[in-house]
């Protein structure tokens, strides 16, 4: 008879659960970078100024959306705890509060971005040839931000319910629609970079509608109210505030890097955009394990299973290391095939070649960082994550800003991103995981 306390049995159980959640999560997570990869591939063949403009606009757009990623992450942890405590109606009610908050935040972001788009683009020191394209893409794409935020919140609800398959199906549909619309509107209708932006807006709107149908059906089935609740929305915002600080700090790191690259010239910012797009794709791939961690850790802590949460954390770190090694090797080998898909400019390819090698060799570190990030999010340890990321920003910023002054190029900048930034994150997250202070049980973390 199999002994359930046997460590090998426990590892196999964790492996099955991680795979069951992480594989579908991977497909859903890569939707955003795949959207940008399609945009980059289509726009890149319009010319280097257009691709450079997309690079700046995409960094701003991602910031406008990803600073609110707590809508997914905090919701996943909170819903998973309720699931562990066997309280599904309360779990879904929390998810609905997150969706209403997403709509409010989306409207606020549009109100800020539309009139300030030219000024925001200028902050990056964007060249005169690239700036008009950046403004066009940013203004149109901003109209899709409410839908993007609804997608984040609804995805968090489903992940917390241990359902990562539905987000996968929606993501596949959204990616397919985005690819088709980009080609049709950019080349079929001759809309240029504006067509690429409109294709993304339409695809994101369709994804949000699909998620709302699924979540509303679940709410009605379990008797959860669909009406906005001011107290619930306020509590959702308060719970997400530390993760907002953490994400703002992370976005500041990436925006500083993009601003430094923009001042290096059109070829460097274009190469940086391609490298950053690939890096984001790899990050989301590794984050699939972290998403499984959020759901599993939240559920186990909600059920009071401290030992199970610790064991799952250890196993997921092992998965992160192995996944990082595999992904790094793939990037190193596939560089010659990957680069011509996005540009034929020799200067861009030359700058990109070394930057991608840096991305490749640092993937094992990234694997551990993203997994531990997910574990601590699943535990609701937002305040520590916020403080750790502020420390990372404080150490990264002077290094990145010193790169041009010391005569460094794009490769040196990527050593600052993938080496310094990720190295500091590894140290801070590893210290917290080893301390055990993140292990707090109960349906609600107090």
Coordinates of C-alpha atoms in Angstrom, one line a residue:
X1 CA 0.0 0.0 0.0
X2 CA 1.2 3.5 -0.9
X3 CA 2.2 5.6 2.2
X4 CA 0.7 9.1 1.7
X5 CA 3.4 10.5 4.1
X6 CA 6.2 9.2 1.9
X7 CA 8.1 12.2 0.5
X8 CA 8.1 10.7 -3.0
X9 CA 4.4 10.3 -2.9
X10 CA 4.0 13.9 -1.7
X11 CA 6.3 15.2 -4.5
X12 CA 4.3 13.3 -7.2
X13 CA 1.1 14.7 -5.8
X14 CA 2.5 18.2 -5.9
X15 CA 3.8 17.6 -9.4
X16 CA 0.4 16.5 -10.7
X17 CA -1.3 19.5 -9.2
X18 CA 1.4 22.0 -10.4
X19 CA 1.2 20.6 -13.9
X20 CA -2.6 20.6 -13.9
X21 CA -2.7 24.3 -13.0
X22 CA 0.5 25.6 -14.6
X23 CA 0.1 24.2 -18.1
X24 CA -3.2 25.9 -18.8
X25 CA -2.0 29.0 -16.9
X26 CA 1.0 29.2 -19.2
X27 CA -1.2 29.5 -22.3
X28 CA -3.2 32.3 -20.6
X29 CA -0.2 34.1 -19.2
X30 CA 1.6 34.4 -22.5
X31 CA -1.4 36.1 -24.2
X32 CA -0.2 39.6 -23.4
X33 CA 3.4 39.2 -24.6
X34 CA 2.1 37.3 -27.6
X35 CA -0.2 40.2 -28.4
X36 CA 2.9 42.5 -28.3
X37 CA 4.9 40.0 -30.3
X38 CA 2.3 40.0 -33.1
X39 CA 2.2 43.8 -33.0
X40 CA 6.0 44.0 -33.1
X41 CA 6.2 41.5 -36.0
X42 CA 3.6 43.3 -38.0
X43 CA 4.7 46.9 -37.2
X44 CA 8.4 46.0 -37.5
X45 CA 8.0 45.5 -41.2
X46 CA 6.5 48.9 -41.6
X47 CA 9.9 50.4 -40.7
X48 CA 12.3 51.0 -37.8
X49 CA 10.7 54.3 -36.7
X50 CA 7.3 52.6 -36.4
X51 CA 8.9 49.7 -34.3
X52 CA 10.7 52.2 -32.1
X53 CA 7.5 54.1 -31.6
X54 CA 5.7 50.9 -30.7
X55 CA 8.5 50.1 -28.2
X56 CA 7.9 53.3 -26.3
X57 CA 4.1 53.1 -26.5
X58 CA 4.1 49.5 -25.5
X59 CA 6.2 50.3 -22.4
X60 CA 3.7 53.0 -21.4
X61 CA 0.7 50.9 -22.1
X62 CA 2.0 47.9 -20.2
X63 CA 2.6 50.3 -17.3
X64 CA -0.9 51.6 -17.5
X65 CA -2.3 48.0 -17.2
X66 CA 0.3 46.0 -15.3
X67 CA 0.5 48.4 -12.3
X68 CA -3.0 47.0 -11.6
X69 CA -2.0 43.4 -11.9
X70 CA -3.0 43.1 -8.2
X71 CA -6.5 42.7 -9.6
X72 CA -5.5 39.2 -10.7
X73 CA -2.9 38.3 -8.0
X74 CA -4.6 39.6 -4.9
X75 CA -7.9 38.2 -6.1
X76 CA -6.4 34.8 -6.7
X77 CA -5.0 34.6 -3.2
X78 CA -8.2 35.8 -1.5
X79 CA -10.5 33.6 -3.5
X80 CA -8.2 30.5 -3.0
X81 CA -8.2 31.0 0.7
X82 CA -12.0 31.1 0.7
X83 CA -12.0 27.9 -1.4
X84 CA -9.7 26.2 1.1
X85 CA -12.2 27.3 3.8
X86 CA -15.1 25.8 1.8
X87 CA -16.9 29.2 1.3
X88 CA -17.6 29.5 -2.4
X89 CA -20.2 32.3 -2.3
X90 CA -17.8 34.6 -0.4
X91 CA -15.0 33.7 -2.8
X92 CA -17.0 34.7 -5.9
X93 CA -18.3 37.8 -4.1
X94 CA -14.7 39.0 -3.6
X95 CA -14.1 38.4 -7.3
X96 CA -17.0 40.5 -8.3
X97 CA -15.7 43.4 -6.1
X98 CA -12.4 43.1 -8.0
X99 CA -14.2 43.3 -11.4
X100 CA -16.0 46.5 -10.4
X101 CA -12.8 48.0 -9.2
X102 CA -11.2 47.1 -12.5
X103 CA -13.9 49.1 -14.4
X104 CA -13.4 52.1 -12.2
X105 CA -9.6 52.0 -12.5
X106 CA -9.8 51.5 -16.3
X107 CA -12.0 54.6 -16.8
X108 CA -9.5 56.7 -14.7
X109 CA -6.5 55.5 -16.7
X110 CA -8.2 56.5 -20.0
X111 CA -8.9 60.0 -18.6
X112 CA -5.2 60.4 -17.8
X113 CA -3.6 58.9 -20.9
X114 CA -5.6 60.4 -23.7
X115 CA -4.7 64.1 -23.1
X116 CA -1.2 63.4 -21.9
X117 CA 0.0 60.9 -24.5
X118 CA 2.4 63.3 -26.3
X119 CA 4.0 64.4 -23.0
X120 CA 4.4 60.8 -21.8
X121 CA 6.1 59.9 -25.1
X122 CA 8.4 62.9 -24.8
X123 CA 9.5 61.7 -21.3
X124 CA 11.3 58.8 -22.9
X125 CA 13.4 61.1 -25.1
X126 CA 11.8 59.5 -28.1
X127 CA 13.2 60.6 -31.5
X128 CA 11.2 62.9 -33.7
X129 CA 10.7 60.1 -36.3
X130 CA 9.4 57.6 -33.8
X131 CA 7.3 60.0 -31.5
X132 CA 4.2 60.4 -33.8
X133 CA 3.9 56.6 -34.1
X134 CA 4.2 56.2 -30.4
X135 CA 1.4 58.7 -29.7
X136 CA -0.9 57.2 -32.2
X137 CA -0.5 53.7 -30.9
X138 CA -0.8 54.8 -27.2
X139 CA -4.0 56.9 -27.6
X140 CA -5.9 54.2 -29.5
X141 CA -4.7 51.3 -27.3
X142 CA -5.6 53.2 -24.1
X143 CA -9.3 52.7 -25.1
X144 CA -8.9 49.0 -24.4
X145 CA -7.5 49.4 -20.9
X146 CA -10.8 48.9 -19.0
X147 CA -11.3 45.6 -20.9
X148 CA -7.7 44.6 -20.1
X149 CA -8.3 45.2 -16.4
X150 CA -11.5 43.3 -16.4
X151 CA -9.6 40.4 -17.9
X152 CA -7.1 40.6 -15.0
X153 CA -9.7 40.6 -12.3
X154 CA -11.8 37.8 -13.8
X155 CA -8.7 35.7 -14.4
X156 CA -7.9 36.0 -10.7
X157 CA -11.4 34.8 -9.8
X158 CA -11.0 31.7 -11.9
X159 CA -7.5 30.9 -10.8
X160 CA -8.6 31.2 -7.2
X161 CA -11.3 28.7 -8.0
X162 CA -8.5 26.4 -9.2
X163 CA -9.6 26.8 -12.8
X164 CA -6.8 27.8 -15.2
X165 CA -8.4 26.1 -18.2
X166 CA -11.0 28.7 -19.0
X167 CA -8.4 31.5 -19.1
X168 CA -6.5 29.4 -21.5
X169 CA -9.4 29.0 -23.9
X170 CA -10.1 32.8 -23.7
X171 CA -6.5 33.6 -24.3
X172 CA -6.2 31.4 -27.4
X173 CA -9.3 33.0 -28.9
X174 CA -8.0 36.5 -28.1
X175 CA -4.6 35.9 -29.5
X176 CA -6.0 34.4 -32.7
X177 CA -8.4 37.4 -33.1
X178 CA -5.6 39.9 -32.5
X179 CA -3.3 38.3 -35.1
X180 CA -6.0 38.3 -37.7
X181 CA -7.1 41.8 -37.0
X182 CA -3.6 43.2 -37.0
X183 CA -2.8 41.8 -40.5
X184 CA -6.2 42.9 -41.8
X185 CA -6.2 46.4 -40.4
X186 CA -2.5 47.2 -40.9
X187 CA -2.1 45.8 -44.4
X188 CA -5.7 45.0 -45.7
X189 CA -7.0 48.4 -44.8
X190 CA -3.7 50.2 -44.9
X191 CA -4.1 51.8 -41.4
X192 CA -0.5 51.3 -40.4
X193 CA 0.4 51.4 -36.8
X194 CA -3.1 52.6 -35.9
X195 CA -4.5 49.4 -37.3
X196 CA -2.3 47.4 -35.0
X197 CA -3.6 49.3 -32.0
X198 CA -7.3 48.9 -33.0
X199 CA -6.8 45.2 -33.5
X200 CA -5.5 44.8 -30.0
X201 CA -8.4 46.9 -28.6
X202 CA -11.0 44.8 -30.3
X203 CA -9.4 41.5 -29.3
X204 CA -9.2 42.6 -25.6
X205 CA -12.8 43.7 -25.6
X206 CA -13.9 40.3 -26.8
X207 CA -11.8 38.6 -24.1
X208 CA -13.4 40.7 -21.4
X209 CA -16.9 39.9 -22.6
X210 CA -16.1 36.2 -22.6
X211 CA -14.7 36.3 -19.0
X212 CA -17.8 38.3 -17.8
X213 CA -20.1 35.7 -19.1
X214 CA -18.3 32.9 -17.2
X215 CA -18.0 34.8 -13.9
X216 CA -21.6 36.1 -14.0
X217 CA -22.8 32.5 -14.5
X218 CA -20.8 31.3 -11.6
X219 CA -22.1 34.1 -9.3
X220 CA -25.7 33.3 -10.1
X221 CA -25.1 29.6 -9.6
X222 CA -23.7 30.2 -6.1
X223 CA -26.0 33.0 -5.2
X224 CA -23.4 35.7 -5.1
X225 CA -24.5 39.3 -5.7
X226 CA -23.6 41.0 -9.0
X227 CA -24.2 44.5 -7.7
X228 CA -21.3 46.8 -6.8
X229 CA -20.6 47.0 -3.1
X230 CA -18.7 50.1 -2.0
X231 CA -17.3 48.4 1.1
X232 CA -16.2 45.4 -0.8
X233 CA -14.6 47.4 -3.6
X234 CA -12.8 49.5 -1.0
X235 CA -11.5 46.4 0.8
X236 CA -10.3 45.0 -2.5
X237 CA -8.4 48.2 -3.2
X238 CA -6.9 48.2 0.3
X239 CA -5.8 44.6 0.0
X240 CA -4.2 45.3 -3.3
X241 CA -2.3 48.4 -2.3
X242 CA 0.9 46.7 -1.3
X243 CA 1.0 44.8 -4.5
X244 CA 0.3 48.0 -6.4
X245 CA 3.5 49.5 -4.7
X246 CA 5.4 46.4 -5.6
X247 CA 4.2 46.5 -9.3
X248 CA 4.8 50.3 -9.6
X249 CA 8.4 49.7 -8.4
X250 CA 8.8 46.9 -11.0
X251 CA 7.4 49.0 -13.8
X252 CA 9.7 51.9 -12.8
X253 CA 12.6 49.6 -13.3
X254 CA 11.4 48.7 -16.8
X255 CA 10.6 52.2 -17.7
X256 CA 14.0 53.5 -16.6
X257 CA 15.5 50.8 -18.7
X258 CA 13.4 51.8 -21.7
X259 CA 14.2 55.5 -21.3
X260 CA 17.9 54.7 -21.2
X261 CA 17.6 52.5 -24.3
X262 CA 15.6 55.3 -26.1
X263 CA 18.4 57.7 -25.6
X264 CA 20.9 55.3 -27.3
X265 CA 19.1 55.7 -30.7
X266 CA 16.4 54.2 -32.8
X267 CA 18.3 50.9 -33.5
X268 CA 18.9 50.3 -29.8
X269 CA 15.4 51.1 -28.6
X270 CA 14.0 48.9 -31.4
X271 CA 16.3 46.0 -30.3
X272 CA 15.4 46.7 -26.7
X273 CA 11.7 46.4 -27.5
X274 CA 12.2 43.0 -29.1
X275 CA 14.4 41.8 -26.3
X276 CA 11.9 43.1 -23.7
X277 CA 9.0 41.4 -25.5
X278 CA 10.8 38.1 -25.4
X279 CA 11.8 38.6 -21.8
X280 CA 8.2 39.3 -20.9
X281 CA 7.2 36.1 -22.7
X282 CA 9.7 34.1 -20.8
X283 CA 8.7 35.7 -17.5
X284 CA 5.1 34.8 -18.1
X285 CA 6.1 31.3 -19.0
X286 CA 7.9 31.0 -15.7
X287 CA 5.1 32.7 -13.9
X288 CA 2.8 29.8 -14.9
X289 CA 4.4 27.9 -12.0
X290 CA 3.9 30.9 -9.8
X291 CA 0.2 31.1 -10.7
X292 CA -0.1 27.5 -9.7
X293 CA 1.7 28.5 -6.5
X294 CA -0.7 31.3 -5.8
X295 CA -3.7 29.0 -6.1
X296 CA -2.2 26.1 -4.2
X297 CA -0.6 28.1 -1.4
X298 CA -3.8 30.2 -0.9
X299 CA -6.0 27.1 -0.7
X300 CA -3.7 25.2 1.6
X301 CA -3.3 28.1 4.0
X302 CA -7.1 28.7 3.9
X303 CA -7.5 25.1 4.9
X304 CA -4.9 25.4 7.7
X305 CA -2.3 23.1 6.0
X306 CA 1.0 24.7 7.0
X307 CA 3.1 21.6 6.1
X308 CA 1.5 21.2 2.7
X309 CA 2.1 24.9 1.9
X310 CA 5.8 24.6 2.8
X311 CA 6.3 21.4 0.8
X312 CA 4.5 22.9 -2.2
X313 CA 6.8 25.9 -2.0
X314 CA 10.0 23.7 -2.0
X315 CA 8.8 21.7 -5.0
X316 CA 7.8 24.7 -7.0
X317 CA 11.2 26.3 -6.5
X318 CA 12.7 23.1 -8.0
X319 CA 10.4 23.4 -11.0
X320 CA 11.5 27.1 -11.4
X321 CA 15.2 26.2 -11.6
X322 CA 14.6 23.4 -14.2
X323 CA 12.3 25.6 -16.3
X324 CA 14.7 28.5 -16.3
X325 CA 17.6 26.2 -17.5
X326 CA 15.4 24.9 -20.3
X327 CA 14.1 28.3 -21.4
X328 CA 17.6 29.8 -21.3
X329 CA 19.0 27.1 -23.5
X330 CA 16.1 27.5 -26.0
X331 CA 16.7 31.3 -26.3
X332 CA 20.5 30.8 -26.8
X333 CA 20.0 28.3 -29.6
X334 CA 17.0 30.0 -31.3
X335 CA 18.5 33.5 -31.5
X336 CA 19.4 33.3 -35.2
X337 CA 15.9 32.1 -36.1
X338 CA 14.1 34.5 -33.8
X339 CA 15.6 37.8 -34.7
X340 CA 14.8 38.0 -38.5
X341 CA 11.1 37.5 -37.7
X342 CA 11.0 41.1 -36.2
X343 CA 13.5 43.1 -38.2
X344 CA 15.8 43.0 -41.2
X345 CA 17.8 46.1 -40.0
X346 CA 21.4 45.0 -39.5
X347 CA 22.0 47.6 -36.7
X348 CA 19.0 46.3 -34.7
X349 CA 20.1 42.7 -35.1
X350 CA 23.7 43.5 -34.1
X351 CA 22.4 45.2 -30.9
X352 CA 19.9 42.4 -30.2
X353 CA 22.3 39.5 -30.5
X354 CA 24.3 40.1 -27.3
X355 CA 21.2 41.3 -25.3
X356 CA 19.4 38.0 -26.0
X357 CA 22.4 36.1 -24.7
X358 CA 22.2 37.9 -21.4
X359 CA 18.5 37.1 -21.3
X360 CA 19.3 33.4 -21.9
X361 CA 22.0 32.9 -19.2
X362 CA 19.9 34.6 -16.4
X363 CA 16.8 32.5 -16.9
X364 CA 17.5 30.0 -14.0
X365 CA 17.6 33.0 -11.6
X366 CA 14.4 34.3 -13.1
X367 CA 12.8 30.9 -12.6
X368 CA 13.3 31.0 -8.8
X369 CA 12.4 34.7 -8.5
X370 CA 9.0 34.3 -10.2
X371 CA 8.1 31.1 -8.3
X372 CA 8.9 32.7 -4.9
X373 CA 7.0 35.8 -6.0
X374 CA 4.0 33.7 -6.6
X375 CA 4.3 31.8 -3.4
X376 CA 4.4 35.0 -1.3
X377 CA 1.5 36.4 -3.3
X378 CA -0.6 33.3 -2.6
X379 CA 0.2 33.7 1.1
X380 CA -1.0 37.3 0.9
X381 CA 2.4 38.6 1.9
X382 CA 2.0 41.8 0.0
X383 CA 3.6 44.3 2.4
X384 CA 6.9 42.4 2.3
X385 CA 6.8 42.1 -1.5
X386 CA 6.3 45.9 -1.7
X387 CA 9.3 46.6 0.5
X388 CA 11.5 44.2 -1.3
X389 CA 10.7 45.7 -4.7
X390 CA 11.4 49.2 -3.4
X391 CA 14.8 48.1 -2.3
X392 CA 15.4 46.5 -5.8
X393 CA 14.4 49.8 -7.5
X394 CA 16.7 51.8 -5.3
X395 CA 19.7 49.6 -6.2
X396 CA 18.9 49.2 -9.9
X397 CA 18.2 52.8 -10.9
X398 CA 21.7 54.2 -10.3
X399 CA 23.3 51.2 -12.1
X400 CA 21.0 51.6 -15.2
X401 CA 21.4 55.4 -15.4
X402 CA 25.2 55.0 -15.2
X403 CA 25.3 52.7 -18.2
X404 CA 25.5 55.5 -20.9
X405 CA 27.8 57.6 -18.8
X406 CA 30.2 54.8 -18.5
X407 CA 30.1 54.1 -22.3
X408 CA 28.0 51.0 -22.0
X409 CA 25.6 49.9 -24.7
X410 CA 22.4 47.8 -24.8
X411 CA 24.2 44.7 -23.6
X412 CA 25.4 46.5 -20.4
X413 CA 21.8 47.7 -19.9
X414 CA 20.5 44.2 -20.1
X415 CA 23.1 43.0 -17.5
X416 CA 21.6 45.6 -15.2
X417 CA 18.1 44.4 -15.9
X418 CA 18.6 40.6 -15.9
X419 CA 21.6 40.6 -13.6
X420 CA 21.4 43.3 -10.9
X421 CA 17.6 43.7 -10.8
X422 CA 16.8 39.9 -10.7
X423 CA 19.8 39.2 -8.4
X424 CA 18.5 41.6 -5.7
X425 CA 15.0 40.1 -6.1
X426 CA 16.4 36.6 -5.6
X427 CA 18.1 37.5 -2.4
X428 CA 15.1 39.3 -0.8
X429 CA 12.6 36.7 -1.8
X430 CA 14.8 33.7 -0.8
X431 CA 15.3 35.3 2.6
X432 CA 11.6 35.7 3.2
X433 CA 10.8 32.1 2.0
X434 CA 13.4 30.7 4.4
X435 CA 12.1 32.7 7.4
X436 CA 8.7 31.0 7.2
X437 CA 6.9 34.3 8.3
X438 CA 4.7 34.1 5.2
X439 CA 2.9 31.0 6.6
X440 CA -0.3 32.5 8.0
X441 CA -3.4 30.2 8.0
X442 CA -7.1 31.0 7.9
X443 CA -9.9 32.0 5.4
X444 CA -8.6 35.6 5.6
X445 CA -5.0 36.7 6.3
X446 CA -4.9 38.8 9.5

